[in-house]
């Protein structure tokens, strides 16, 4: 994978400039134009996210994602495997599922910002529309506070889907989510499921339908 090697060579040579563009905004447009050009040589379908340092480490995390598109998984894995040791960044293949749900259950999670709109995963709710027993895939409605206003500001649905990927992880998203419709959160949320509980809900559906199959046999 020669293009991946070339990308990392460029990235390593320009790591300080990328960090300064993120932190200080220095030459941000120019730096990320070069970044996107070098990155697109690998594949135009592979995206990336850059996550700020956490309390446990002082490096940015750069996450490579194919939106769950399985044919691109080998390139995603190679991007992590072929990465050199970096001073300011940690490469990561795939969006991983949330491990510690405590902040989300308590409503203390950090909001995501989309075109100046702040959205917290803890504020999201969902409802099951359909569950295909054979494929184990769901169609769901996701309810977002002030979604009508967000929609009017041209926030892309693909960006909102990343919120669901954050909860269950990119691989499980590809495996289990058939369709998502985003809607305005109603005042009354009775009968809706907190979005952070989606992984447990998928497990519940799988186990219930597995037991039903056993009884039929």
Short mmCIF file of C-alpha atoms in Angstrom, two decimals:
data_model
loop_
_atom_site.label_atom_id
_atom_site.label_comp_id
_atom_site.label_asym_id
_atom_site.label_seq_id
_atom_site.Cartn_x
_atom_site.Cartn_y
_atom_site.Cartn_z
CA UNK A 1 0.00 0.00 0.00
CA UNK A 2 2.37 2.60 -1.36
CA UNK A 3 -0.08 5.52 -1.07
CA UNK A 4 -0.46 4.93 2.66
CA UNK A 5 3.31 5.07 3.11
CA UNK A 6 3.44 8.32 1.12
CA UNK A 7 0.63 9.79 3.25
CA UNK A 8 2.43 8.99 6.50
CA UNK A 9 5.70 10.39 5.17
CA UNK A 10 3.91 13.64 4.37
CA UNK A 11 2.07 13.63 7.71
CA UNK A 12 5.23 13.07 9.72
CA UNK A 13 7.03 15.89 7.88
CA UNK A 14 4.12 18.27 8.57
CA UNK A 15 3.00 17.11 12.01
CA UNK A 16 3.84 20.37 13.77
CA UNK A 17 1.98 22.39 11.11
CA UNK A 18 -1.10 20.16 11.51
CA UNK A 19 -1.02 20.55 15.28
CA UNK A 20 -0.64 24.35 15.02
CA UNK A 21 -3.51 24.51 12.53
CA UNK A 22 -5.72 22.66 15.01
CA UNK A 23 -4.71 24.49 18.17
CA UNK A 24 -3.88 27.97 16.90
CA UNK A 25 -5.61 28.08 13.52
CA UNK A 26 -2.29 28.88 11.79
CA UNK A 27 -2.65 28.36 8.01
CA UNK A 28 -5.56 26.03 8.79
CA UNK A 29 -7.18 26.12 5.35
CA UNK A 30 -3.90 25.60 3.53
CA UNK A 31 -2.72 22.80 5.85
CA UNK A 32 -5.93 20.82 5.56
CA UNK A 33 -6.15 21.34 1.82
CA UNK A 34 -2.77 19.59 1.61
CA UNK A 35 -3.93 17.00 4.15
CA UNK A 36 -7.06 16.17 2.17
CA UNK A 37 -5.17 15.98 -1.10
CA UNK A 38 -2.61 13.51 0.26
CA UNK A 39 -5.30 11.55 2.07
CA UNK A 40 -7.51 11.28 -1.02
CA UNK A 41 -4.76 9.41 -2.87
CA UNK A 42 -5.47 6.45 -0.55
CA UNK A 43 -9.23 6.54 -1.17
CA UNK A 44 -11.81 9.25 -1.63
CA UNK A 45 -14.27 7.23 0.47
CA UNK A 46 -12.21 7.03 3.66
CA UNK A 47 -12.98 9.76 6.16
CA UNK A 48 -11.22 10.86 9.32
CA UNK A 49 -11.99 12.44 12.67
CA UNK A 50 -9.55 14.28 14.92
CA UNK A 51 -10.34 14.04 18.63
CA UNK A 52 -8.85 16.42 21.19
CA UNK A 53 -6.57 15.04 23.92
CA UNK A 54 -8.32 13.43 26.90
CA UNK A 55 -7.45 13.59 30.59
CA UNK A 56 -5.43 10.38 30.29
CA UNK A 57 -3.14 11.40 27.43
CA UNK A 58 -1.90 14.60 25.79
CA UNK A 59 -2.04 13.56 22.13
CA UNK A 60 -4.76 14.08 19.55
CA UNK A 61 -6.42 10.93 18.23
CA UNK A 62 -6.87 10.72 14.48
CA UNK A 63 -9.54 8.16 13.66
CA UNK A 64 -9.79 6.64 10.19
CA UNK A 65 -13.30 5.61 9.19
CA UNK A 66 -15.00 4.09 6.16
CA UNK A 67 -18.52 4.70 7.52
CA UNK A 68 -18.68 0.95 8.07
CA UNK A 69 -18.05 0.16 4.37
CA UNK A 70 -16.51 -3.31 4.64
CA UNK A 71 -14.51 -3.28 1.38
CA UNK A 72 -12.40 -0.45 2.76
CA UNK A 73 -11.62 -2.18 6.06
CA UNK A 74 -8.18 -3.47 4.88
CA UNK A 75 -7.07 0.10 4.07
CA UNK A 76 -8.38 1.37 7.42
CA UNK A 77 -6.42 -1.33 9.25
CA UNK A 78 -3.31 -0.61 7.16
CA UNK A 79 -3.50 3.10 8.03
CA UNK A 80 -3.11 2.23 11.70
CA UNK A 81 -0.60 -0.58 11.19
CA UNK A 82 1.71 1.42 8.92
CA UNK A 83 1.62 4.61 10.99
CA UNK A 84 5.00 5.79 12.30
CA UNK A 85 5.53 6.88 15.89
CA UNK A 86 4.05 10.38 16.05
CA UNK A 87 4.79 13.16 18.52
CA UNK A 88 1.32 14.74 18.73
CA UNK A 89 -1.13 12.18 17.29
CA UNK A 90 -2.38 8.65 17.97
CA UNK A 91 -3.69 6.85 14.86
CA UNK A 92 -6.79 4.68 15.32
CA UNK A 93 -8.55 2.38 12.87
CA UNK A 94 -12.36 2.60 13.04
CA UNK A 95 -14.69 4.46 15.36
CA UNK A 96 -14.73 2.40 18.55
CA UNK A 97 -17.84 2.01 20.74
CA UNK A 98 -18.15 4.00 23.96
CA UNK A 99 -16.70 2.04 26.86
CA UNK A 100 -17.54 4.15 29.91
CA UNK A 101 -21.20 5.15 29.73
CA UNK A 102 -21.30 6.85 33.14
CA UNK A 103 -20.98 10.47 31.89
CA UNK A 104 -23.72 9.83 29.29
CA UNK A 105 -26.09 8.25 31.79
CA UNK A 106 -25.53 11.21 34.13
CA UNK A 107 -25.82 13.80 31.34
CA UNK A 108 -22.24 14.99 31.86
CA UNK A 109 -20.94 14.02 28.42
CA UNK A 110 -19.07 16.51 26.25
CA UNK A 111 -21.26 17.89 23.42
CA UNK A 112 -20.42 17.47 19.74
CA UNK A 113 -20.43 20.67 17.67
CA UNK A 114 -22.01 20.75 14.21
CA UNK A 115 -21.97 24.18 12.56
CA UNK A 116 -22.03 25.84 16.00
CA UNK A 117 -24.87 23.56 17.18
CA UNK A 118 -24.10 21.56 20.31
CA UNK A 119 -25.51 18.04 20.52
CA UNK A 120 -25.02 15.68 23.45
CA UNK A 121 -25.48 11.94 23.04
CA UNK A 122 -27.18 11.88 26.46
CA UNK A 123 -29.97 14.05 25.01
CA UNK A 124 -30.77 11.68 22.14
CA UNK A 125 -33.62 9.18 22.10
CA UNK A 126 -34.60 6.45 19.67
CA UNK A 127 -37.52 4.25 18.62
CA UNK A 128 -37.43 0.97 16.74
CA UNK A 129 -39.17 1.10 13.36
CA UNK A 130 -38.30 -2.39 12.12
CA UNK A 131 -36.06 -5.33 13.01
CA UNK A 132 -35.14 -7.90 10.38
CA UNK A 133 -34.67 -11.18 12.22
CA UNK A 134 -32.75 -12.81 9.36
CA UNK A 135 -30.18 -10.03 8.85
CA UNK A 136 -30.19 -8.75 12.48
CA UNK A 137 -30.58 -5.20 11.14
CA UNK A 138 -32.63 -2.35 12.55
CA UNK A 139 -34.44 0.63 11.14
CA UNK A 140 -34.63 3.31 13.80
CA UNK A 141 -35.83 6.85 14.39
CA UNK A 142 -33.39 9.07 16.26
CA UNK A 143 -34.85 12.08 18.08
CA UNK A 144 -32.66 15.17 18.49
CA UNK A 145 -33.43 18.35 20.47
CA UNK A 146 -34.00 21.32 18.13
CA UNK A 147 -33.54 19.07 15.09
CA UNK A 148 -35.80 21.24 12.91
CA UNK A 149 -33.50 24.21 13.50
CA UNK A 150 -30.38 22.11 12.94
CA UNK A 151 -31.83 20.72 9.72
CA UNK A 152 -32.54 24.23 8.46
CA UNK A 153 -28.85 25.05 9.00
CA UNK A 154 -27.84 22.26 6.60
CA UNK A 155 -26.23 19.96 9.17
CA UNK A 156 -25.56 16.79 7.18
CA UNK A 157 -27.18 13.51 8.14
CA UNK A 158 -23.88 11.70 7.59
CA UNK A 159 -22.38 13.83 10.38
CA UNK A 160 -25.26 12.97 12.71
CA UNK A 161 -24.78 9.27 11.95
CA UNK A 162 -21.35 9.55 13.54
CA UNK A 163 -23.14 10.03 16.87
CA UNK A 164 -24.71 6.58 16.47
CA UNK A 165 -21.34 5.12 15.40
CA UNK A 166 -19.78 6.57 18.55
CA UNK A 167 -22.28 4.63 20.65
CA UNK A 168 -22.04 1.18 19.05
CA UNK A 169 -18.83 1.43 17.04
CA UNK A 170 -18.32 1.54 13.30
CA UNK A 171 -18.27 -2.21 12.69
CA UNK A 172 -21.46 -2.88 14.67
CA UNK A 173 -23.08 0.11 12.93
CA UNK A 174 -22.44 -1.48 9.54
CA UNK A 175 -23.66 -4.85 10.78
CA UNK A 176 -26.84 -3.83 12.58
CA UNK A 177 -28.14 -0.46 11.34
CA UNK A 178 -30.13 -0.59 8.10
CA UNK A 179 -31.67 2.88 8.16
CA UNK A 180 -31.87 5.96 10.39
CA UNK A 181 -34.40 8.77 10.23
CA UNK A 182 -33.65 11.89 12.27
CA UNK A 183 -36.58 13.71 13.85
CA UNK A 184 -37.37 16.50 16.28
CA UNK A 185 -37.39 15.33 19.92
CA UNK A 186 -40.97 15.51 21.26
CA UNK A 187 -41.72 17.09 24.63
CA UNK A 188 -42.93 13.74 25.99
CA UNK A 189 -40.29 11.01 25.72
CA UNK A 190 -42.35 8.18 27.23
CA UNK A 191 -41.99 5.06 25.14
CA UNK A 192 -38.67 6.20 23.67
CA UNK A 193 -35.33 4.59 24.48
CA UNK A 194 -32.27 6.57 25.54
CA UNK A 195 -29.82 6.41 22.63
CA UNK A 196 -26.90 5.38 24.83
CA UNK A 197 -28.75 2.10 25.51
CA UNK A 198 -28.66 1.05 21.83
CA UNK A 199 -25.95 -1.67 22.25
CA UNK A 200 -27.92 -3.38 25.03
CA UNK A 201 -31.11 -3.08 22.98
CA UNK A 202 -29.48 -4.80 19.99
CA UNK A 203 -28.30 -7.60 22.29
CA UNK A 204 -31.82 -7.88 23.73
CA UNK A 205 -33.42 -8.20 20.28
CA UNK A 206 -30.86 -10.77 19.24
CA UNK A 207 -31.38 -12.92 22.35
CA UNK A 208 -35.19 -12.70 22.26
CA UNK A 209 -35.38 -13.77 18.63
CA UNK A 210 -32.78 -16.50 19.12
CA UNK A 211 -34.92 -18.01 21.90
CA UNK A 212 -38.01 -17.80 19.70
CA UNK A 213 -36.22 -19.74 16.96
CA UNK A 214 -35.24 -22.41 19.48
CA UNK A 215 -38.85 -22.83 20.63
CA UNK A 216 -40.07 -23.23 17.05
CA UNK A 217 -37.62 -26.06 16.43
#
